[in-house]
């Protein structure tokens, strides 16, 4: 599925691909950038986190989670001090 995610530091809108996947015994989502780079995330205790040793900024994970949950784009986090 395609998701729209705001990059929290800049507010730039990214269109990413998300696909359900099992990775090392865990169920989560593989998130892919248009250039092919990707990372795997899982939901634990109501929060999303990286599960394949790729660093993903916590606020970016919040926005990805909101997109996966079908929340409005306007609800995603943007650091207003950087814009």
Short mmCIF file of C-alpha atoms in Angstrom, two decimals:
data_model
loop_
_atom_site.label_atom_id
_atom_site.label_comp_id
_atom_site.label_asym_id
_atom_site.label_seq_id
_atom_site.Cartn_x
_atom_site.Cartn_y
_atom_site.Cartn_z
CA UNK A 1 0.00 0.00 0.00
CA UNK A 2 1.10 3.56 -0.62
CA UNK A 3 1.27 5.87 2.37
CA UNK A 4 1.90 9.61 2.60
CA UNK A 5 4.21 10.61 5.43
CA UNK A 6 5.48 14.02 6.48
CA UNK A 7 9.18 14.24 7.25
CA UNK A 8 8.93 15.82 10.71
CA UNK A 9 11.99 18.07 10.43
CA UNK A 10 10.95 19.74 7.19
CA UNK A 11 7.28 18.95 6.63
CA UNK A 12 8.15 17.52 3.20
CA UNK A 13 5.58 14.98 2.03
CA UNK A 14 7.01 11.55 1.20
CA UNK A 15 5.15 8.81 -0.64
CA UNK A 16 6.33 5.47 0.69
CA UNK A 17 5.32 1.87 0.08
CA UNK A 18 4.33 -0.25 3.07
CA UNK A 19 3.94 -4.02 2.94
CA UNK A 20 3.12 -6.49 5.72
CA UNK A 21 6.00 -8.88 6.33
CA UNK A 22 7.37 -11.45 8.77
CA UNK A 23 11.01 -10.78 9.65
CA UNK A 24 13.01 -12.84 12.15
CA UNK A 25 9.81 -14.22 13.66
CA UNK A 26 8.13 -10.84 14.03
CA UNK A 27 5.15 -9.48 12.14
CA UNK A 28 5.46 -5.88 11.00
CA UNK A 29 5.69 -3.62 7.99
CA UNK A 30 8.47 -3.20 5.43
CA UNK A 31 8.66 0.50 4.52
CA UNK A 32 10.26 1.33 1.16
CA UNK A 33 11.39 4.66 -0.26
CA UNK A 34 10.97 5.32 -4.00
CA UNK A 35 14.74 4.77 -4.46
CA UNK A 36 14.46 1.21 -3.07
CA UNK A 37 15.97 1.86 0.38
CA UNK A 38 13.87 0.20 3.08
CA UNK A 39 13.50 -0.70 6.72
CA UNK A 40 11.30 -2.95 8.85
CA UNK A 41 9.11 -1.70 11.71
CA UNK A 42 6.95 -3.40 14.31
CA UNK A 43 4.29 -2.17 16.71
CA UNK A 44 4.96 -2.86 20.39
CA UNK A 45 2.92 -1.52 23.29
CA UNK A 46 1.15 0.97 21.02
CA UNK A 47 4.32 2.43 19.49
CA UNK A 48 6.20 1.71 16.28
CA UNK A 49 9.91 0.95 16.35
CA UNK A 50 12.59 -0.16 13.93
CA UNK A 51 13.24 -3.89 14.13
CA UNK A 52 16.05 -4.43 11.62
CA UNK A 53 18.83 -2.28 13.12
CA UNK A 54 18.19 0.70 10.83
CA UNK A 55 18.04 4.01 12.65
CA UNK A 56 14.68 5.66 12.11
CA UNK A 57 13.93 8.93 13.90
CA UNK A 58 11.22 8.49 16.56
CA UNK A 59 9.06 11.34 15.25
CA UNK A 60 9.24 9.89 11.73
CA UNK A 61 8.07 6.54 13.13
CA UNK A 62 5.13 8.32 14.77
CA UNK A 63 4.13 9.77 11.39
CA UNK A 64 4.53 6.42 9.63
CA UNK A 65 2.33 4.81 12.28
CA UNK A 66 -0.34 7.47 11.81
CA UNK A 67 -0.28 6.90 8.05
CA UNK A 68 -0.58 3.12 8.51
CA UNK A 69 -3.51 3.64 10.87
CA UNK A 70 -5.29 5.78 8.27
CA UNK A 71 -5.12 8.97 10.32
CA UNK A 72 -5.38 12.36 8.64
CA UNK A 73 -2.23 13.84 7.15
CA UNK A 74 -2.87 17.01 9.16
CA UNK A 75 -2.36 15.02 12.40
CA UNK A 76 1.21 14.07 11.57
CA UNK A 77 4.03 15.66 13.58
CA UNK A 78 6.02 18.55 12.10
CA UNK A 79 8.73 20.44 13.99
CA UNK A 80 7.57 24.01 13.37
CA UNK A 81 10.85 25.47 14.62
CA UNK A 82 12.68 24.10 11.55
CA UNK A 83 10.25 25.44 8.93
#
